[in-house]
Amino acid sequence: MHRNIYKIILAVSLVLIIVSTVNIIILSREYQAGINEYKALEKYVEIVDDSKPAQEDREETQEEIKESVIPVSLEINFTQLKTINEDIVGWLYYEPLDLSYPIVRGNDNEYYTLYTFEKEKNSSGAIFMDFLNRPNFQDFNTIIYGHNMRNGTMFGSLKKLLNDSSIIEKSPYFYIFTETNAFMYEIASVYITNSESATYDLIETEEDQSNYIDYVKGVSTWSWDKEIVPQDKIVTLSTCHGLHSTNRTVVHGVLIAAEDR
C-alpha cells in the first residue's frame, strides 16, 4: 500500500517537473522572440545626441513649453513602422533603463498584453497606451502599460527606480517621440500601488486633477521638489510588480518641454 502511494507521488512529481520544464522552455522562447523582434525594429530608429542644453526650469504655460529645448533627438521612420503596425502612436526612450520601444494603442487594454508590436501572439506583449487616452498625449494623464519581464526587458527595469534613487537624480528625464512632436518628461513620482487604486482613475474635472495630484504626491517614494498643477500633462508608466500579483510599479513623469518635429 505504502509502496503504491510512493509510486503515485513519484509519478505526479515527474509529471509536474516535465510540465514545468516545458513551460520554462516555451516562456524562454517567447522572451527571446520578443527580444529579437524589438532588436529588428531598431533599424528604424536612430538616436541623435544633441549638444543643446536641456531647459532646467519648468514653465507653466503651454506657449513657453513649446519654446523649450529638448536635448535628445530620435530620428524615427514612422512611415515604415506604420506598415508593420498602424496602431503605433509614439516611441518611448529612457536610456538609463534601456527603454527604447514603440508605443501602440489598441481598441482595448487586453490585446497588447498578449500580442507584440508585430501582432505575433507572445506573452511578452507590447508597450501600449490606455485605449481611453487620446493618441496625441494631450490628456491630463496618459497611461502607458508594459509587462514586467523577468529578463529585464520591456518595463521589467522600472523597479530599479524604486531601489536606486540615484538613477533619477542622474537622469531625471524620459522622452516620447511622435510623428509630429517630441515630449520631455521629468520623473516626479515612483511607487507601488494596487491595480484598483486611484492611479488608474479617469480624470474629468480640474477638481479630479487636483485630487489626483495630491494622491500622487502622497504615495510617492521619490521626493520631487517642484509643484504639479492641473495645467500639467502627465505620463504614467505602469507594470505588474510581480508574477500573479495585483500590485503595480508606477512611474509618473510631468511634461516640461515639447517641440514640433
PDB file of C-alpha atoms in Angstrom:
ATOM      1  CA  MET A   1       0.000   0.000   0.000  1.00  0.00           C
ATOM      2  CA  HIS A   2       2.705   2.444   1.037  1.00  0.00           C
ATOM      3  CA  ARG A   3       4.746   1.419  -1.988  1.00  0.00           C
ATOM      4  CA  ASN A   4       1.824   2.225  -4.327  1.00  0.00           C
ATOM      5  CA  ILE A   5       1.338   5.632  -2.718  1.00  0.00           C
ATOM      6  CA  TYR A   6       5.049   6.311  -3.145  1.00  0.00           C
ATOM      7  CA  LYS A   7       4.840   5.362  -6.827  1.00  0.00           C
ATOM      8  CA  ILE A   8       1.848   7.659  -7.347  1.00  0.00           C
ATOM      9  CA  ILE A   9       3.616  10.571  -5.641  1.00  0.00           C
ATOM     10  CA  LEU A  10       6.749   9.928  -7.703  1.00  0.00           C
ATOM     11  CA  ALA A  11       4.747   9.790 -10.951  1.00  0.00           C
ATOM     12  CA  VAL A  12       2.888  13.020 -10.160  1.00  0.00           C
ATOM     13  CA  SER A  13       6.148  14.738  -9.243  1.00  0.00           C
ATOM     14  CA  LEU A  14       7.746  13.670 -12.509  1.00  0.00           C
ATOM     15  CA  VAL A  15       4.747  14.962 -14.481  1.00  0.00           C
ATOM     16  CA  LEU A  16       4.924  18.298 -12.664  1.00  0.00           C
ATOM     17  CA  ILE A  17       8.653  18.562 -13.349  1.00  0.00           C
ATOM     18  CA  ILE A  18       8.124  17.810 -17.040  1.00  0.00           C
ATOM     19  CA  VAL A  19       5.256  20.328 -17.334  1.00  0.00           C
ATOM     20  CA  SER A  20       7.294  22.994 -15.524  1.00  0.00           C
ATOM     21  CA  THR A  21      10.305  22.350 -17.738  1.00  0.00           C
ATOM     22  CA  VAL A  22       8.206  22.591 -20.901  1.00  0.00           C
ATOM     23  CA  ASN A  23       6.610  25.849 -19.683  1.00  0.00           C
ATOM     24  CA  ILE A  24      10.025  27.323 -18.929  1.00  0.00           C
ATOM     25  CA  ILE A  25      11.276  26.381 -22.397  1.00  0.00           C
ATOM     26  CA  ILE A  26       8.193  27.886 -24.057  1.00  0.00           C
ATOM     27  CA  LEU A  27       8.469  31.054 -21.975  1.00  0.00           C
ATOM     28  CA  SER A  28      12.170  31.401 -22.737  1.00  0.00           C
ATOM     29  CA  ARG A  29      11.494  31.039 -26.448  1.00  0.00           C
ATOM     30  CA  GLU A  30       8.764  33.674 -26.295  1.00  0.00           C
ATOM     31  CA  TYR A  31      11.047  36.046 -24.396  1.00  0.00           C
ATOM     32  CA  GLN A  32      13.765  35.580 -26.999  1.00  0.00           C
ATOM     33  CA  ALA A  33      11.299  36.057 -29.842  1.00  0.00           C
ATOM     34  CA  GLY A  34      10.175  39.331 -28.255  1.00  0.00           C
ATOM     35  CA  ILE A  35      13.773  40.486 -27.831  1.00  0.00           C
ATOM     36  CA  ASN A  36      14.575  39.607 -31.437  1.00  0.00           C
ATOM     37  CA  GLU A  37      11.520  41.474 -32.711  1.00  0.00           C
ATOM     38  CA  TYR A  38      12.403  44.709 -30.943  1.00  0.00           C
ATOM     39  CA  LYS A  39      16.036  44.312 -31.944  1.00  0.00           C
ATOM     40  CA  ALA A  40      14.918  44.194 -35.572  1.00  0.00           C
ATOM     41  CA  LEU A  41      12.884  47.392 -35.102  1.00  0.00           C
ATOM     42  CA  GLU A  42      15.993  49.315 -34.051  1.00  0.00           C
ATOM     43  CA  LYS A  43      16.912  49.815 -37.700  1.00  0.00           C
ATOM     44  CA  TYR A  44      14.001  52.263 -37.968  1.00  0.00           C
ATOM     45  CA  VAL A  45      15.314  54.439 -35.126  1.00  0.00           C
ATOM     46  CA  GLU A  46      18.496  56.479 -34.894  1.00  0.00           C
ATOM     47  CA  ILE A  47      19.475  58.155 -31.644  1.00  0.00           C
ATOM     48  CA  VAL A  48      20.942  61.624 -32.234  1.00  0.00           C
ATOM     49  CA  ASP A  49      22.945  63.215 -29.437  1.00  0.00           C
ATOM     50  CA  ASP A  50      22.251  66.921 -29.447  1.00  0.00           C
ATOM     51  CA  SER A  51      24.560  69.435 -27.773  1.00  0.00           C
ATOM     52  CA  LYS A  52      21.692  71.797 -26.967  1.00  0.00           C
ATOM     53  CA  PRO A  53      21.227  72.201 -23.192  1.00  0.00           C
ATOM     54  CA  ALA A  54      18.063  70.936 -21.535  1.00  0.00           C
ATOM     55  CA  GLN A  55      15.781  73.503 -20.007  1.00  0.00           C
ATOM     56  CA  GLU A  56      16.206  73.231 -16.261  1.00  0.00           C
ATOM     57  CA  ASP A  57      13.217  75.207 -15.064  1.00  0.00           C
ATOM     58  CA  ARG A  58       9.732  74.040 -15.935  1.00  0.00           C
ATOM     59  CA  GLU A  59       7.481  76.715 -17.421  1.00  0.00           C
ATOM     60  CA  GLU A  60       3.807  76.888 -16.561  1.00  0.00           C
ATOM     61  CA  THR A  61       2.269  77.917 -19.874  1.00  0.00           C
ATOM     62  CA  GLN A  62       1.937  75.793 -22.997  1.00  0.00           C
ATOM     63  CA  GLU A  63       3.358  78.630 -25.109  1.00  0.00           C
ATOM     64  CA  GLU A  64       6.524  78.736 -23.035  1.00  0.00           C
ATOM     65  CA  ILE A  65       6.791  74.933 -23.114  1.00  0.00           C
ATOM     66  CA  LYS A  66       6.733  74.999 -26.914  1.00  0.00           C
ATOM     67  CA  GLU A  67       9.787  77.245 -26.865  1.00  0.00           C
ATOM     68  CA  SER A  68      11.764  74.807 -24.702  1.00  0.00           C
ATOM     69  CA  VAL A  69      14.784  72.922 -25.950  1.00  0.00           C
ATOM     70  CA  ILE A  70      14.910  69.112 -25.807  1.00  0.00           C
ATOM     71  CA  PRO A  71      18.469  67.734 -25.620  1.00  0.00           C
ATOM     72  CA  VAL A  72      17.795  64.289 -27.104  1.00  0.00           C
ATOM     73  CA  SER A  73      16.615  63.600 -30.631  1.00  0.00           C
ATOM     74  CA  LEU A  74      15.479  60.356 -32.242  1.00  0.00           C
ATOM     75  CA  GLU A  75      15.136  60.003 -35.976  1.00  0.00           C
ATOM     76  CA  ILE A  76      12.248  57.567 -36.354  1.00  0.00           C
ATOM     77  CA  ASN A  77      10.891  56.109 -39.575  1.00  0.00           C
ATOM     78  CA  PHE A  78       7.217  56.195 -38.624  1.00  0.00           C
ATOM     79  CA  THR A  79       6.189  55.566 -42.225  1.00  0.00           C
ATOM     80  CA  GLN A  80       7.876  52.183 -42.237  1.00  0.00           C
ATOM     81  CA  LEU A  81       6.777  51.350 -38.687  1.00  0.00           C
ATOM     82  CA  LYS A  82       3.156  52.048 -39.661  1.00  0.00           C
ATOM     83  CA  THR A  83       3.389  49.481 -42.421  1.00  0.00           C
ATOM     84  CA  ILE A  84       4.228  46.950 -39.694  1.00  0.00           C
ATOM     85  CA  ASN A  85       1.612  48.185 -37.225  1.00  0.00           C
ATOM     86  CA  GLU A  86      -0.767  51.055 -37.880  1.00  0.00           C
ATOM     87  CA  ASP A  87      -1.527  51.280 -34.141  1.00  0.00           C
ATOM     88  CA  ILE A  88       1.794  52.972 -33.356  1.00  0.00           C
ATOM     89  CA  VAL A  89       1.361  56.342 -31.602  1.00  0.00           C
ATOM     90  CA  GLY A  90       4.903  57.100 -30.445  1.00  0.00           C
ATOM     91  CA  TRP A  91       8.302  55.912 -29.273  1.00  0.00           C
ATOM     92  CA  LEU A  92       9.395  55.810 -25.613  1.00  0.00           C
ATOM     93  CA  TYR A  93      13.033  56.459 -24.739  1.00  0.00           C
ATOM     94  CA  TYR A  94      14.817  56.411 -21.361  1.00  0.00           C
ATOM     95  CA  GLU A  95      18.476  55.489 -21.728  1.00  0.00           C
ATOM     96  CA  PRO A  96      19.363  54.585 -18.087  1.00  0.00           C
ATOM     97  CA  LEU A  97      16.875  51.690 -18.101  1.00  0.00           C
ATOM     98  CA  ASP A  98      17.437  50.730 -21.753  1.00  0.00           C
ATOM     99  CA  LEU A  99      13.868  51.720 -22.575  1.00  0.00           C
ATOM    100  CA  SER A 100      13.549  52.265 -26.305  1.00  0.00           C
ATOM    101  CA  TYR A 101      10.248  50.901 -27.572  1.00  0.00           C
ATOM    102  CA  PRO A 102       7.378  51.771 -29.887  1.00  0.00           C
ATOM    103  CA  ILE A 103       4.098  52.614 -28.172  1.00  0.00           C
ATOM    104  CA  VAL A 104       0.884  51.240 -29.627  1.00  0.00           C
ATOM    105  CA  ARG A 105      -2.767  51.934 -28.850  1.00  0.00           C
ATOM    106  CA  GLY A 106      -5.374  49.249 -29.448  1.00  0.00           C
ATOM    107  CA  ASN A 107      -9.149  49.025 -29.227  1.00  0.00           C
ATOM    108  CA  ASP A 108      -8.934  47.735 -25.643  1.00  0.00           C
ATOM    109  CA  ASN A 109      -6.362  47.133 -22.912  1.00  0.00           C
ATOM    110  CA  GLU A 110      -6.236  43.368 -23.413  1.00  0.00           C
ATOM    111  CA  TYR A 111      -4.928  42.687 -26.914  1.00  0.00           C
ATOM    112  CA  TYR A 112      -1.405  44.063 -26.492  1.00  0.00           C
ATOM    113  CA  THR A 113      -0.866  42.197 -23.235  1.00  0.00           C
ATOM    114  CA  LEU A 114      -0.712  39.055 -25.402  1.00  0.00           C
ATOM    115  CA  TYR A 115       0.484  40.318 -28.782  1.00  0.00           C
ATOM    116  CA  THR A 116       3.722  42.010 -29.801  1.00  0.00           C
ATOM    117  CA  PHE A 117       4.220  45.125 -31.898  1.00  0.00           C
ATOM    118  CA  GLU A 118       4.233  42.913 -34.986  1.00  0.00           C
ATOM    119  CA  LYS A 119       0.946  41.362 -33.770  1.00  0.00           C
ATOM    120  CA  GLU A 120       2.504  37.990 -33.021  1.00  0.00           C
ATOM    121  CA  LYS A 121       0.972  36.128 -30.090  1.00  0.00           C
ATOM    122  CA  ASN A 122       3.545  36.247 -27.314  1.00  0.00           C
ATOM    123  CA  SER A 123       3.382  36.578 -23.533  1.00  0.00           C
ATOM    124  CA  SER A 124       5.851  39.479 -23.800  1.00  0.00           C
ATOM    125  CA  GLY A 125       3.097  41.628 -25.283  1.00  0.00           C
ATOM    126  CA  ALA A 126       3.865  45.218 -26.279  1.00  0.00           C
ATOM    127  CA  ILE A 127       4.234  48.658 -24.733  1.00  0.00           C
ATOM    128  CA  PHE A 128       0.778  50.188 -25.149  1.00  0.00           C
ATOM    129  CA  MET A 129      -1.257  53.286 -24.330  1.00  0.00           C
ATOM    130  CA  ASP A 130      -4.556  53.027 -22.472  1.00  0.00           C
ATOM    131  CA  PHE A 131      -7.186  52.857 -25.208  1.00  0.00           C
ATOM    132  CA  LEU A 132      -9.242  55.541 -23.426  1.00  0.00           C
ATOM    133  CA  ASN A 133      -6.412  58.070 -23.860  1.00  0.00           C
ATOM    134  CA  ARG A 134      -6.108  60.290 -26.899  1.00  0.00           C
ATOM    135  CA  PRO A 135      -3.140  59.226 -29.072  1.00  0.00           C
ATOM    136  CA  ASN A 136      -1.639  62.744 -29.135  1.00  0.00           C
ATOM    137  CA  PHE A 137      -0.563  62.666 -25.447  1.00  0.00           C
ATOM    138  CA  GLN A 138      -2.662  65.738 -24.670  1.00  0.00           C
ATOM    139  CA  ASP A 139      -4.735  64.253 -21.843  1.00  0.00           C
ATOM    140  CA  PHE A 140      -4.028  65.311 -18.286  1.00  0.00           C
ATOM    141  CA  ASN A 141      -2.822  61.770 -17.594  1.00  0.00           C
ATOM    142  CA  THR A 142      -1.751  59.357 -20.330  1.00  0.00           C
ATOM    143  CA  ILE A 143      -1.157  55.803 -19.090  1.00  0.00           C
ATOM    144  CA  ILE A 144       1.401  53.538 -20.763  1.00  0.00           C
ATOM    145  CA  TYR A 145       1.458  49.825 -19.864  1.00  0.00           C
ATOM    146  CA  GLY A 146       4.130  47.178 -20.305  1.00  0.00           C
ATOM    147  CA  HIS A 147       4.939  43.762 -18.879  1.00  0.00           C
ATOM    148  CA  ASN A 148       7.412  43.333 -16.023  1.00  0.00           C
ATOM    149  CA  MET A 149       9.646  40.868 -17.870  1.00  0.00           C
ATOM    150  CA  ARG A 150      11.885  38.627 -15.783  1.00  0.00           C
ATOM    151  CA  ASN A 151      14.791  39.236 -18.146  1.00  0.00           C
ATOM    152  CA  GLY A 152      14.577  42.993 -17.511  1.00  0.00           C
ATOM    153  CA  THR A 153      13.203  43.923 -20.929  1.00  0.00           C
ATOM    154  CA  MET A 154      10.008  45.909 -21.600  1.00  0.00           C
ATOM    155  CA  PHE A 155       9.060  47.501 -18.241  1.00  0.00           C
ATOM    156  CA  GLY A 156      10.982  44.921 -16.226  1.00  0.00           C
ATOM    157  CA  SER A 157      13.571  47.569 -15.365  1.00  0.00           C
ATOM    158  CA  LEU A 158      11.155  50.113 -13.822  1.00  0.00           C
ATOM    159  CA  LYS A 159      11.556  48.515 -10.393  1.00  0.00           C
ATOM    160  CA  LYS A 160      15.161  49.731 -10.378  1.00  0.00           C
ATOM    161  CA  LEU A 161      13.845  53.247  -9.775  1.00  0.00           C
ATOM    162  CA  LEU A 162      12.224  52.034  -6.542  1.00  0.00           C
ATOM    163  CA  ASN A 163      15.504  50.692  -5.218  1.00  0.00           C
ATOM    164  CA  ASP A 164      18.024  53.198  -6.532  1.00  0.00           C
ATOM    165  CA  SER A 165      17.016  56.869  -6.462  1.00  0.00           C
ATOM    166  CA  SER A 166      20.430  57.855  -7.835  1.00  0.00           C
ATOM    167  CA  ILE A 167      19.217  56.785 -11.299  1.00  0.00           C
ATOM    168  CA  ILE A 168      16.577  59.524 -11.224  1.00  0.00           C
ATOM    169  CA  GLU A 169      18.984  62.028  -9.711  1.00  0.00           C
ATOM    170  CA  LYS A 170      21.455  61.491 -12.548  1.00  0.00           C
ATOM    171  CA  SER A 171      18.867  61.086 -15.325  1.00  0.00           C
ATOM    172  CA  PRO A 172      15.513  62.621 -14.365  1.00  0.00           C
ATOM    173  CA  TYR A 173      14.065  62.837 -17.894  1.00  0.00           C
ATOM    174  CA  PHE A 174      12.421  60.352 -20.218  1.00  0.00           C
ATOM    175  CA  TYR A 175      11.196  61.131 -23.732  1.00  0.00           C
ATOM    176  CA  ILE A 176       8.328  60.288 -26.050  1.00  0.00           C
ATOM    177  CA  PHE A 177       8.530  60.974 -29.764  1.00  0.00           C
ATOM    178  CA  THR A 178       5.571  61.040 -32.147  1.00  0.00           C
ATOM    179  CA  GLU A 179       5.403  61.795 -35.852  1.00  0.00           C
ATOM    180  CA  THR A 180       4.814  65.478 -35.128  1.00  0.00           C
ATOM    181  CA  ASN A 181       6.178  66.145 -31.630  1.00  0.00           C
ATOM    182  CA  ALA A 182       8.949  65.441 -29.152  1.00  0.00           C
ATOM    183  CA  PHE A 183       7.986  65.391 -25.466  1.00  0.00           C
ATOM    184  CA  MET A 184      10.311  65.587 -22.474  1.00  0.00           C
ATOM    185  CA  TYR A 185       9.048  64.396 -19.073  1.00  0.00           C
ATOM    186  CA  GLU A 186      10.647  64.783 -15.667  1.00  0.00           C
ATOM    187  CA  ILE A 187      10.152  61.870 -13.277  1.00  0.00           C
ATOM    188  CA  ALA A 188       8.024  63.182 -10.430  1.00  0.00           C
ATOM    189  CA  SER A 189       6.647  60.134  -8.640  1.00  0.00           C
ATOM    190  CA  VAL A 190       7.590  56.469  -8.159  1.00  0.00           C
ATOM    191  CA  TYR A 191       5.671  53.960  -6.052  1.00  0.00           C
ATOM    192  CA  ILE A 192       3.950  50.588  -5.726  1.00  0.00           C
ATOM    193  CA  THR A 193       0.172  50.519  -5.857  1.00  0.00           C
ATOM    194  CA  ASN A 194      -2.747  48.164  -6.477  1.00  0.00           C
ATOM    195  CA  SER A 195      -4.396  47.608  -9.835  1.00  0.00           C
ATOM    196  CA  GLU A 196      -7.646  49.019  -8.422  1.00  0.00           C
ATOM    197  CA  SER A 197      -6.077  52.174  -6.956  1.00  0.00           C
ATOM    198  CA  ALA A 198      -6.779  55.816  -7.822  1.00  0.00           C
ATOM    199  CA  THR A 199      -3.722  55.739 -10.097  1.00  0.00           C
ATOM    200  CA  TYR A 200      -5.949  54.410 -12.887  1.00  0.00           C
ATOM    201  CA  ASP A 201      -8.978  56.661 -12.316  1.00  0.00           C
ATOM    202  CA  LEU A 202     -10.328  58.645 -15.242  1.00  0.00           C
ATOM    203  CA  ILE A 203      -9.688  62.357 -14.720  1.00  0.00           C
ATOM    204  CA  GLU A 204     -12.518  64.555 -15.971  1.00  0.00           C
ATOM    205  CA  THR A 205     -12.528  67.809 -13.987  1.00  0.00           C
ATOM    206  CA  GLU A 206      -9.998  70.231 -12.511  1.00  0.00           C
ATOM    207  CA  GLU A 207     -11.093  69.077  -9.076  1.00  0.00           C
ATOM    208  CA  ASP A 208     -10.302  65.487 -10.101  1.00  0.00           C
ATOM    209  CA  GLN A 209      -6.899  66.651 -11.315  1.00  0.00           C
ATOM    210  CA  SER A 210      -6.122  68.407  -8.026  1.00  0.00           C
ATOM    211  CA  ASN A 211      -7.165  65.315  -6.059  1.00  0.00           C
ATOM    212  CA  TYR A 212      -5.067  63.124  -8.315  1.00  0.00           C
ATOM    213  CA  ILE A 213      -2.011  65.341  -7.816  1.00  0.00           C
ATOM    214  CA  ASP A 214      -2.438  65.164  -4.025  1.00  0.00           C
ATOM    215  CA  TYR A 215      -2.726  61.393  -4.251  1.00  0.00           C
ATOM    216  CA  VAL A 216       0.385  61.011  -6.434  1.00  0.00           C
ATOM    217  CA  LYS A 217       2.469  63.198  -4.133  1.00  0.00           C
ATOM    218  CA  GLY A 218       1.203  61.345  -1.061  1.00  0.00           C
ATOM    219  CA  VAL A 219       2.119  57.824  -2.182  1.00  0.00           C
ATOM    220  CA  SER A 220       5.397  58.543  -3.968  1.00  0.00           C
ATOM    221  CA  THR A 221       8.677  57.172  -2.640  1.00  0.00           C
ATOM    222  CA  TRP A 222      10.520  59.784  -4.713  1.00  0.00           C
ATOM    223  CA  SER A 223      10.631  63.350  -3.390  1.00  0.00           C
ATOM    224  CA  TRP A 224      10.113  65.856  -6.226  1.00  0.00           C
ATOM    225  CA  ASP A 225      10.882  69.464  -5.344  1.00  0.00           C
ATOM    226  CA  LYS A 226       8.535  71.023  -7.913  1.00  0.00           C
ATOM    227  CA  GLU A 227       4.812  71.610  -7.867  1.00  0.00           C
ATOM    228  CA  ILE A 228       2.417  69.680 -10.084  1.00  0.00           C
ATOM    229  CA  VAL A 229      -0.563  71.736 -11.244  1.00  0.00           C
ATOM    230  CA  PRO A 230      -3.779  70.787 -13.113  1.00  0.00           C
ATOM    231  CA  GLN A 231      -2.469  72.504 -16.254  1.00  0.00           C
ATOM    232  CA  ASP A 232       0.382  69.997 -16.439  1.00  0.00           C
ATOM    233  CA  LYS A 233       0.429  66.920 -18.640  1.00  0.00           C
ATOM    234  CA  ILE A 234       1.397  63.633 -17.000  1.00  0.00           C
ATOM    235  CA  VAL A 235       2.541  60.326 -18.482  1.00  0.00           C
ATOM    236  CA  THR A 236       2.171  57.287 -16.247  1.00  0.00           C
ATOM    237  CA  LEU A 237       4.332  54.200 -16.852  1.00  0.00           C
ATOM    238  CA  SER A 238       2.754  51.126 -15.251  1.00  0.00           C
ATOM    239  CA  THR A 239       3.785  47.489 -14.916  1.00  0.00           C
ATOM    240  CA  CYS A 240       2.992  44.450 -12.767  1.00  0.00           C
ATOM    241  CA  HIS A 241       5.101  44.353  -9.609  1.00  0.00           C
ATOM    242  CA  GLY A 242       5.381  40.581  -9.546  1.00  0.00           C
ATOM    243  CA  LEU A 243       4.082  37.338 -11.033  1.00  0.00           C
ATOM    244  CA  HIS A 244       0.352  36.844 -10.367  1.00  0.00           C
ATOM    245  CA  SER A 245       0.335  39.995  -8.234  1.00  0.00           C
ATOM    246  CA  THR A 246      -2.297  42.728  -8.301  1.00  0.00           C
ATOM    247  CA  ASN A 247       0.376  45.226  -7.261  1.00  0.00           C
ATOM    248  CA  ARG A 248       1.785  47.623  -9.833  1.00  0.00           C
ATOM    249  CA  THR A 249       5.029  49.569 -10.115  1.00  0.00           C
ATOM    250  CA  VAL A 250       4.214  53.103 -11.262  1.00  0.00           C
ATOM    251  CA  VAL A 251       6.357  55.954 -12.563  1.00  0.00           C
ATOM    252  CA  HIS A 252       4.842  59.373 -13.256  1.00  0.00           C
ATOM    253  CA  GLY A 253       6.532  61.917 -15.496  1.00  0.00           C
ATOM    254  CA  VAL A 254       5.467  65.565 -15.840  1.00  0.00           C
ATOM    255  CA  LEU A 255       5.812  67.291 -19.199  1.00  0.00           C
ATOM    256  CA  ILE A 256       8.455  70.006 -19.023  1.00  0.00           C
ATOM    257  CA  ALA A 257       9.206  70.523 -22.715  1.00  0.00           C
ATOM    258  CA  ALA A 258       7.588  69.910 -26.093  1.00  0.00           C
ATOM    259  CA  GLU A 259       8.778  70.620 -29.603  1.00  0.00           C
ATOM    260  CA  ASP A 260       7.436  70.172 -33.105  1.00  0.00           C
ATOM    261  CA  ARG A 261       9.316  67.645 -35.223  1.00  0.00           C
TER     262      ARG A 261
END
